[in-house]
């Protein structure tokens, strides 16, 4: 967090809530195209649009990466910090270690992406967010980031809103 | 786990369950004050109180930190282990690396807290627990810990219980 | 991911969904026996069986390890990669550091398992999966892995399916 952050501050519904009603589930997929081998993509506004249209007033939003080498996690959207995140991932999991997954004897090694698997394992493949007042509950500086770890590729996230809301016709 | 652990052993509902009914969602915020830069706070009993009053019989409890530099995760509540956790975080993410987020050229660097962002990224900002019999489902030694990574500060967790339960009047 | 991976490719329901109805919650425990100190166990097919019988059409499946030193996470099921995962865990958290949790002065140290606690903290103790069409929503290469980090032991996972489905009689 810093005064010069590029994040737009917005208010998120964070108070109390208490509702009863029929359960609504709405789900869809979100496709993103990445352009680098390792890259962070801020998907927060796309998720907010999905939630606004999903008809769930109070509940949760599951964001699930359908890939082993693409992660989803929470952090601030600031370019300098994103460079730090990529550097930290390189320090934690070295790409050029002689990982067995990259060894032609054990696999065809068409991608040699053991590092991507291991980095995704540390970040996690999903987040389950809260929804309140038909909006995502997020702190002032929090953004939902998809981490491409073996791109460039086309990646699919499955979004599922679940909660008390407007019944599906 | 050790015989001399300071954890109080308690039974948690861990058996089977099968219910149908109207969906109930109750949410509120939990504010904690931290006193150190890096510190673990056991919030389990506060969560248990919230769940006991939430009217959700079978469902989930989402615990969400509204901050980028405050994490929520599961571990044992033992002082010696908590010192090990802080030491491991220091080893994994060094505070004094020349992170770009801490560079005055890229940000105002009023806090220089890149390490806090990176450590929270590894621990995660939320947990989604199970609720059964209107109680948290936890293993004998499991506690829900909030990790202050850039304190001391006032921190807010949003708690949301969701499931089959007593309808809201 | 590799052409010679041992993973069986299967189609998972990943499209859109929209339903309203009564909420159903079904939960049960899954017991696994491990045979090594550190070991990965692919529980995906057992979870799929649970979901198929749970009567939840659209919703979520929470998989919760009831232990501090047993984690649950997502990755590919390939033997070479699993050896890499264990190697990465050893590199990230060294077993033989003088952790305080292992010090007889601070605990009885009947297991000296600080490394297991710290490794589980990085992997996480639960995943909350999506269910659609009464099936788990998983990417082509994704499997749910339980990580034994201080075995061999008997481990219990609590499974809870929650969503719109067939009412419990």
Coordinates of N, CA and C in Angstrom, one line a residue, chain A:
Chain A
X1 N 0.8 -1.2 0.0 CA 0.0 0.0 0.0 C 0.9 1.2 0.0
X2 N 0.6 2.1 -0.9 CA 1.4 3.4 -0.9 C 0.5 4.5 -1.5
X3 N 0.8 5.7 -1.2 CA 0.0 6.8 -1.6 C 0.0 6.9 -3.2
X4 N 1.1 6.5 -3.8 CA 1.1 6.6 -5.3 C 0.6 5.4 -6.0
X5 N 0.0 4.4 -5.3 CA -0.4 3.2 -5.9 C -1.4 3.6 -7.0
X6 N -1.4 2.7 -8.0 CA -2.3 2.9 -9.2 C -3.7 2.3 -8.9
X7 N -3.9 1.8 -7.8 CA -5.2 1.2 -7.5 C -6.2 2.3 -7.3
X8 N -7.4 2.1 -7.9 CA -8.5 3.0 -7.6 C -9.2 2.5 -6.3
X9 N -9.3 3.4 -5.4 CA -9.9 3.1 -4.2 C -11.4 3.1 -4.4
X10 N -12.1 2.0 -3.9 CA -13.5 2.0 -4.0 C -14.1 1.4 -2.7
X11 N -15.2 1.8 -2.4 CA -15.9 1.2 -1.2 C -16.5 -0.1 -1.5
X12 N -16.3 -1.0 -0.6 CA -16.9 -2.4 -0.8 C -17.8 -2.6 0.4
X13 N -18.9 -3.4 0.1 CA -19.8 -3.6 1.2 C -19.2 -4.5 2.3
X14 N -19.0 -4.0 3.4 CA -18.3 -4.8 4.4 C -19.0 -4.9 5.8
X15 N -20.2 -4.4 5.8 CA -20.9 -4.4 7.1 C -21.6 -5.7 7.4
X16 N -22.6 -5.7 8.2 CA -23.3 -6.9 8.5 C -24.4 -7.2 7.5
X17 N -24.9 -8.4 7.5 CA -26.0 -8.8 6.6 C -26.7 -10.0 7.3
X18 N -28.0 -10.1 7.0 CA -28.7 -11.3 7.5 C -29.9 -11.5 6.6
X19 N -29.9 -12.6 5.9 CA -31.0 -12.8 4.9 C -31.4 -14.3 4.9
X20 N -32.6 -14.6 4.5 CA -33.1 -16.0 4.3 C -33.7 -16.0 2.9
X21 N -33.7 -17.1 2.2 CA -34.4 -17.2 0.9 C -34.0 -18.4 0.1
X22 N -34.5 -18.5 -1.1 CA -34.2 -19.6 -1.9 C -32.7 -19.4 -2.4
X23 N -32.1 -20.6 -2.6 CA -30.7 -20.5 -3.1 C -30.6 -20.4 -4.6
X24 N -29.7 -19.5 -5.0 CA -29.4 -19.3 -6.4 C -28.0 -19.6 -6.7
X25 N -27.8 -20.3 -7.8 CA -26.4 -20.6 -8.3 C -26.3 -20.2 -9.7
X26 N -25.4 -19.4 -10.0 CA -25.1 -19.0 -11.4 C -23.6 -19.1 -11.7
X27 N -23.3 -19.8 -12.8 CA -21.9 -20.0 -13.1 C -21.6 -19.8 -14.6
X28 N -20.4 -19.4 -14.9 CA -20.0 -19.2 -16.2 C -18.4 -19.2 -16.3
X29 N -17.9 -19.2 -17.5 CA -16.4 -19.2 -17.6 C -16.0 -17.9 -18.1
X30 N -14.7 -17.6 -17.7 CA -14.1 -16.3 -18.1 C -12.8 -16.7 -18.8
X31 N -12.6 -16.3 -20.0 CA -11.4 -16.7 -20.8 C -10.5 -15.5 -20.8
X32 N -9.2 -15.7 -20.5 CA -8.2 -14.6 -20.6 C -7.0 -15.1 -21.5
X33 N -6.5 -14.2 -22.2 CA -5.3 -14.5 -23.1 C -4.1 -13.8 -22.4
X34 N -3.1 -14.6 -22.2 CA -1.9 -14.0 -21.6 C -0.8 -13.9 -22.7
X35 N 0.1 -13.0 -22.4 CA 1.1 -12.7 -23.5 C 2.6 -12.9 -23.1
X36 N 2.8 -13.3 -21.8 CA 4.1 -13.6 -21.3 C 4.2 -15.0 -20.7
X37 N 5.4 -15.5 -20.5 CA 5.5 -16.8 -19.8 C 5.0 -16.6 -18.4
X38 N 5.4 -15.6 -17.7 CA 4.9 -15.4 -16.3 C 4.3 -14.0 -16.2
X39 N 3.1 -13.9 -15.8 CA 2.4 -12.6 -15.9 C 1.2 -12.6 -14.9
X40 N 1.0 -11.4 -14.3 CA -0.2 -11.3 -13.5 C -1.3 -10.5 -14.2
X41 N -2.5 -11.0 -14.1 CA -3.7 -10.4 -14.8 C -4.7 -10.0 -13.7
X42 N -5.0 -8.7 -13.6 CA -6.0 -8.3 -12.6 C -7.4 -8.6 -13.2
X43 N -8.1 -9.5 -12.6 CA -9.5 -9.9 -13.1 C -10.6 -9.3 -12.3
X44 N -10.3 -8.4 -11.3 CA -11.3 -8.0 -10.4 C -12.5 -7.3 -11.0
X45 N -12.3 -6.5 -12.0 CA -13.4 -5.8 -12.6 C -14.3 -6.7 -13.4
X46 N -13.7 -7.8 -14.0 CA -14.5 -8.8 -14.7 C -15.3 -9.6 -13.7
X47 N -14.8 -9.9 -12.6 CA -15.5 -10.6 -11.6 C -16.7 -9.8 -11.0
X48 N -16.4 -8.5 -10.8 CA -17.4 -7.6 -10.3 C -18.6 -7.5 -11.3
X49 N -18.3 -7.5 -12.6 CA -19.4 -7.5 -13.6 C -20.2 -8.8 -13.5
X50 N -19.5 -9.9 -13.4 CA -20.2 -11.2 -13.3 C -21.1 -11.2 -12.1
X51 N -20.6 -10.7 -11.0 CA -21.4 -10.7 -9.8 C -22.6 -9.8 -9.9
X52 N -22.4 -8.6 -10.5 CA -23.5 -7.7 -10.6 C -24.7 -8.3 -11.4
X53 N -24.4 -9.2 -12.4 CA -25.4 -9.7 -13.2 C -25.9 -11.1 -12.7
X54 N -25.3 -11.6 -11.7 CA -25.6 -13.0 -11.3 C -26.8 -13.2 -10.5
X55 N -27.3 -12.1 -9.9 CA -28.6 -12.2 -9.2 C -28.4 -12.7 -7.8
X56 N -27.1 -12.8 -7.3 CA -26.9 -13.2 -5.9 C -26.7 -12.0 -5.0
X57 N -27.5 -11.9 -4.0 CA -27.4 -10.7 -3.2 C -26.4 -10.9 -2.1
X58 N -26.6 -12.0 -1.3 CA -25.6 -12.3 -0.2 C -25.2 -13.8 -0.5
X59 N -23.8 -14.0 -0.5 CA -23.3 -15.3 -0.8 C -21.9 -15.3 -1.0
X60 N -21.4 -16.2 -1.9 CA -20.0 -16.3 -2.2 C -19.8 -16.3 -3.7
X61 N -18.6 -16.0 -4.1 CA -18.2 -16.2 -5.5 C -16.9 -17.1 -5.5
X62 N -17.0 -18.2 -6.1 CA -15.8 -19.1 -6.3 C -15.2 -18.7 -7.7
X63 N -13.9 -18.5 -7.6 CA -13.1 -18.2 -8.8 C -12.1 -19.4 -8.9
X64 N -12.2 -20.2 -9.9 CA -11.4 -21.4 -10.0 C -10.7 -21.4 -11.4
X65 N -9.4 -21.5 -11.3 CA -8.5 -21.7 -12.5 C -8.6 -23.2 -12.9
X66 N -8.9 -23.4 -14.2 CA -9.1 -24.8 -14.7 C -7.7 -25.3 -15.2
X67 N -6.6 -24.8 -14.7 CA -5.3 -25.2 -15.1 C -4.4 -25.4 -14.0
X68 N -3.5 -26.4 -14.1 CA -2.5 -26.6 -13.0 C -1.5 -25.5 -12.9
X69 N -1.2 -24.9 -14.1 CA -0.1 -23.9 -14.1 C -0.6 -22.4 -14.2
X70 N -1.8 -22.2 -13.7 CA -2.4 -20.9 -13.7 C -3.0 -20.7 -12.3
X71 N -2.6 -19.8 -11.5 CA -3.1 -19.6 -10.1 C -4.0 -18.4 -10.0
X72 N -4.7 -18.4 -8.9 CA -5.6 -17.2 -8.6 C -5.3 -16.8 -7.2
X73 N -5.0 -15.6 -6.9 CA -4.7 -15.1 -5.5 C -5.1 -13.7 -5.4
X74 N -4.9 -13.2 -4.1 CA -5.2 -11.8 -3.8 C -4.0 -11.0 -3.5
X75 N -3.9 -9.8 -4.1 CA -2.9 -8.9 -3.7 C -3.2 -7.5 -4.3
X76 N -2.3 -6.5 -4.1 CA -2.6 -5.2 -4.6 C -2.2 -5.1 -6.1
X77 N -2.9 -4.2 -6.8 CA -2.5 -4.0 -8.2 C -1.6 -2.8 -8.3
X78 N -0.3 -3.1 -8.2 CA 0.7 -2.1 -8.4 C 1.8 -2.7 -9.2
X79 N 2.2 -2.0 -10.2 CA 3.2 -2.6 -11.2 C 4.5 -2.9 -10.4
X80 N 5.0 -2.1 -9.6 CA 6.3 -2.3 -8.9 C 6.1 -3.6 -8.0
X81 N 5.0 -3.7 -7.3 CA 4.8 -4.9 -6.5 C 4.7 -6.2 -7.4
X82 N 4.1 -6.0 -8.5 CA 3.9 -7.2 -9.4 C 5.3 -7.7 -9.8
X83 N 6.2 -6.8 -10.1 CA 7.6 -7.2 -10.4 C 8.2 -7.9 -9.2
X84 N 7.9 -7.4 -8.0 CA 8.4 -8.1 -6.8 C 7.9 -9.5 -6.7
X85 N 6.6 -9.7 -7.0 CA 5.9 -11.0 -6.9 C 6.6 -12.0 -7.8
X86 N 6.9 -11.5 -9.1 CA 7.5 -12.4 -10.0 C 8.9 -12.8 -9.5
X87 N 9.6 -11.8 -9.0 CA 11.0 -12.1 -8.5 C 10.9 -13.0 -7.3
X88 N 10.0 -12.8 -6.4 CA 9.8 -13.7 -5.2 C 9.6 -15.2 -5.7
X89 N 8.7 -15.3 -6.7 CA 8.4 -16.7 -7.2 C 9.6 -17.3 -7.8
X90 N 10.5 -16.5 -8.5 CA 11.7 -17.1 -9.0 C 12.7 -17.5 -7.9
X91 N 12.7 -16.7 -6.8 CA 13.6 -17.0 -5.7 C 13.1 -18.3 -5.0
X92 N 11.8 -18.4 -4.8 CA 11.2 -19.5 -4.1 C 11.3 -20.8 -4.9
X93 N 11.0 -20.8 -6.1 CA 11.1 -22.0 -7.0 C 11.9 -21.6 -8.2
X94 N 13.1 -22.2 -8.3 CA 14.0 -21.9 -9.4 C 13.6 -22.7 -10.7
X95 N 13.5 -22.0 -11.8 CA 13.1 -22.7 -13.0 C 14.1 -23.7 -13.5
X96 N 15.4 -23.4 -13.2 CA 16.4 -24.2 -13.9 C 17.0 -25.4 -13.1
X97 N 16.4 -25.6 -11.9 CA 16.7 -26.8 -11.2 C 16.4 -28.0 -12.0
X98 N 17.1 -29.1 -11.8 CA 16.9 -30.3 -12.6 C 15.7 -31.1 -12.1
X99 N 14.5 -30.4 -12.2 CA 13.2 -31.1 -11.8 C 13.0 -32.3 -12.6
X100 N 12.5 -33.4 -12.0 CA 12.2 -34.6 -12.7 C 11.1 -34.5 -13.8
X101 N 10.1 -33.6 -13.5 CA 9.0 -33.4 -14.4 C 9.6 -32.9 -15.8
X102 N 10.7 -32.3 -15.7 CA 11.3 -31.7 -16.9 C 12.3 -32.6 -17.6
X103 N 12.5 -33.8 -17.0 CA 13.5 -34.8 -17.5 C 12.9 -35.7 -18.6
X104 N 13.4 -35.7 -19.8 CA 12.9 -36.5 -20.9 C 12.7 -37.9 -20.6
X105 N 13.5 -38.4 -19.6 CA 13.3 -39.8 -19.2 C 12.0 -40.1 -18.5
X106 N 11.5 -39.0 -17.8 CA 10.2 -39.2 -17.1 C 9.0 -38.7 -17.8
X107 N 9.2 -37.8 -18.8 CA 8.1 -37.3 -19.5 C 8.5 -36.8 -20.8
X108 N 7.6 -36.4 -21.7 CA 8.0 -35.9 -23.0 C 8.5 -34.5 -22.9
X109 N 8.2 -33.9 -21.8 CA 8.8 -32.6 -21.5 C 8.6 -31.6 -22.7
X110 N 7.4 -31.6 -23.2 CA 7.1 -30.7 -24.3 C 7.1 -29.2 -23.8
X111 N 6.9 -29.1 -22.5 CA 6.9 -27.7 -21.9 C 8.0 -27.5 -20.9
X112 N 8.4 -28.5 -20.2 CA 9.4 -28.4 -19.1 C 9.0 -27.3 -18.1
X113 N 7.8 -27.5 -17.6 CA 7.2 -26.5 -16.8 C 7.0 -26.8 -15.3
X114 N 7.9 -27.6 -14.8 CA 7.8 -28.0 -13.4 C 7.7 -26.8 -12.5
X115 N 8.5 -25.7 -12.8 CA 8.5 -24.5 -12.0 C 7.1 -23.9 -11.9
X116 N 6.4 -24.0 -13.0 CA 5.0 -23.4 -13.1 C 4.1 -24.2 -12.2
X117 N 4.2 -25.5 -12.2 CA 3.4 -26.4 -11.3 C 3.7 -26.0 -9.8
X118 N 5.0 -25.9 -9.5 CA 5.4 -25.7 -8.1 C 5.0 -24.3 -7.6
X119 N 5.1 -23.3 -8.5 CA 4.7 -21.9 -8.1 C 3.2 -21.8 -7.9
X120 N 2.5 -22.5 -8.8 CA 1.0 -22.4 -8.7 C 0.6 -23.1 -7.4
X121 N 1.3 -24.1 -7.0 CA 1.0 -24.8 -5.7 C 1.1 -23.9 -4.5
X122 N 2.1 -22.9 -4.6 CA 2.3 -22.0 -3.5 C 1.2 -20.9 -3.5
X123 N 0.8 -20.5 -4.7 CA -0.2 -19.4 -4.8 C -1.6 -19.9 -4.6
X124 N -1.9 -21.1 -5.0 CA -3.3 -21.7 -5.0 C -4.0 -21.5 -6.3
X125 N -5.0 -22.3 -6.5 CA -5.7 -22.3 -7.8 C -7.0 -21.7 -7.7
X126 N -7.5 -21.2 -6.5 CA -8.8 -20.7 -6.4 C -8.9 -19.7 -5.3
X127 N -9.9 -18.8 -5.3 CA -10.3 -18.1 -4.1 C -11.8 -18.1 -4.0
X128 N -12.3 -18.2 -2.8 CA -13.7 -18.1 -2.6 C -14.0 -16.8 -1.9
X129 N -14.6 -15.9 -2.6 CA -14.8 -14.5 -2.1 C -16.2 -14.4 -1.5
X130 N -16.4 -13.4 -0.7 CA -17.8 -13.1 -0.2 C -18.4 -12.1 -1.2
X131 N -19.8 -12.3 -1.2 CA -20.6 -11.3 -2.0 C -21.6 -10.7 -1.0
X132 N -21.8 -9.4 -1.0 CA -22.7 -8.7 -0.1 C -23.3 -7.6 -0.9
X133 N -24.6 -7.4 -0.8 CA -25.3 -6.3 -1.6 C -25.0 -6.5 -3.1
X134 N -24.9 -7.7 -3.5 CA -24.6 -8.0 -5.0 C -23.3 -7.5 -5.4
X135 N -22.4 -7.2 -4.5 CA -21.0 -6.8 -4.8 C -20.0 -7.7 -4.1
X136 N -18.8 -7.7 -4.7 CA -17.7 -8.4 -4.1 C -17.3 -7.7 -2.8
X137 N -17.0 -8.5 -1.8 CA -16.4 -7.9 -0.5 C -14.9 -8.0 -0.6
X138 N -14.3 -6.8 -0.8 CA -12.8 -6.7 -0.9 C -12.3 -5.5 -0.1
X139 N -11.2 -5.7 0.5 CA -10.6 -4.5 1.1 C -10.1 -3.5 0.1
X140 N -9.8 -2.3 0.6 CA -9.6 -1.1 -0.2 C -8.5 -1.4 -1.3
X141 N -7.4 -2.2 -0.9 CA -6.3 -2.4 -1.8 C -6.3 -3.8 -2.4
X142 N -7.3 -4.6 -2.1 CA -7.3 -6.0 -2.6 C -7.8 -6.1 -4.0
X143 N -7.1 -6.8 -4.8 CA -7.5 -7.2 -6.1 C -7.4 -8.7 -6.3
X144 N -8.2 -9.3 -7.2 CA -8.0 -10.7 -7.5 C -7.1 -10.8 -8.7
X145 N -6.1 -11.5 -8.6 CA -5.1 -11.6 -9.6 C -5.0 -13.1 -10.1
X146 N -5.0 -13.2 -11.5 CA -4.7 -14.5 -12.1 C -3.2 -14.5 -12.4
X147 N -2.5 -15.6 -12.0 CA -1.1 -15.7 -12.3 C -0.8 -16.7 -13.4
X148 N -0.5 -16.2 -14.6 CA 0.0 -17.0 -15.7 C 1.4 -17.5 -15.3
X149 N 1.7 -18.8 -15.3 CA 3.0 -19.2 -14.8 C 3.7 -20.1 -15.9
X150 N 3.0 -20.3 -17.0 CA 3.6 -21.0 -18.1 C 2.9 -20.6 -19.5
X151 N 2.9 -19.3 -19.7 CA 2.3 -18.8 -20.9 C 3.3 -18.5 -22.0
X152 N 2.9 -17.8 -23.0 CA 1.5 -17.3 -23.2 C 0.5 -18.4 -23.6
X153 N -0.7 -18.3 -23.0 CA -1.7 -19.3 -23.3 C -3.1 -18.6 -23.2
X154 N -4.1 -19.4 -23.6 CA -5.5 -19.0 -23.4 C -5.9 -19.7 -22.1
X155 N -6.4 -19.0 -21.1 CA -6.7 -19.6 -19.8 C -8.2 -19.4 -19.5
X156 N -8.8 -20.3 -18.8 CA -10.2 -20.3 -18.5 C -10.3 -20.3 -17.0
X157 N -11.1 -19.4 -16.4 CA -11.5 -19.4 -15.0 C -13.0 -19.7 -15.0
X158 N -13.3 -20.6 -14.0 CA -14.8 -20.8 -13.9 C -15.2 -20.0 -12.7
X159 N -16.3 -19.2 -12.9 CA -16.9 -18.3 -11.9 C -18.2 -18.9 -11.5
X160 N -18.4 -19.0 -10.2 CA -19.7 -19.5 -9.7 C -20.2 -18.7 -8.5
X161 N -21.3 -18.0 -8.7 CA -21.9 -17.2 -7.6 C -23.0 -18.1 -7.0
X162 N -23.1 -18.0 -5.7 CA -24.0 -18.9 -4.9 C -24.4 -18.2 -3.7
X163 N -25.8 -18.1 -3.5 CA -26.3 -17.5 -2.3 C -27.7 -17.2 -2.4
X164 N -28.2 -16.3 -1.5 CA -29.6 -15.9 -1.5 C -29.7 -14.7 -2.5
X165 N -30.7 -14.9 -3.4 CA -30.8 -13.8 -4.5 C -32.1 -13.9 -5.2
X166 N -32.0 -13.4 -6.4 CA -33.2 -13.3 -7.3 C -33.4 -14.7 -8.0
X167 N -34.5 -15.4 -7.8 CA -34.7 -16.7 -8.4 C -34.5 -16.6 -9.9
X168 N -33.9 -17.7 -10.4 CA -33.7 -17.8 -11.9 C -35.1 -18.1 -12.5
X169 N -35.4 -17.3 -13.6 CA -36.8 -17.5 -14.2 C -36.9 -18.9 -14.7

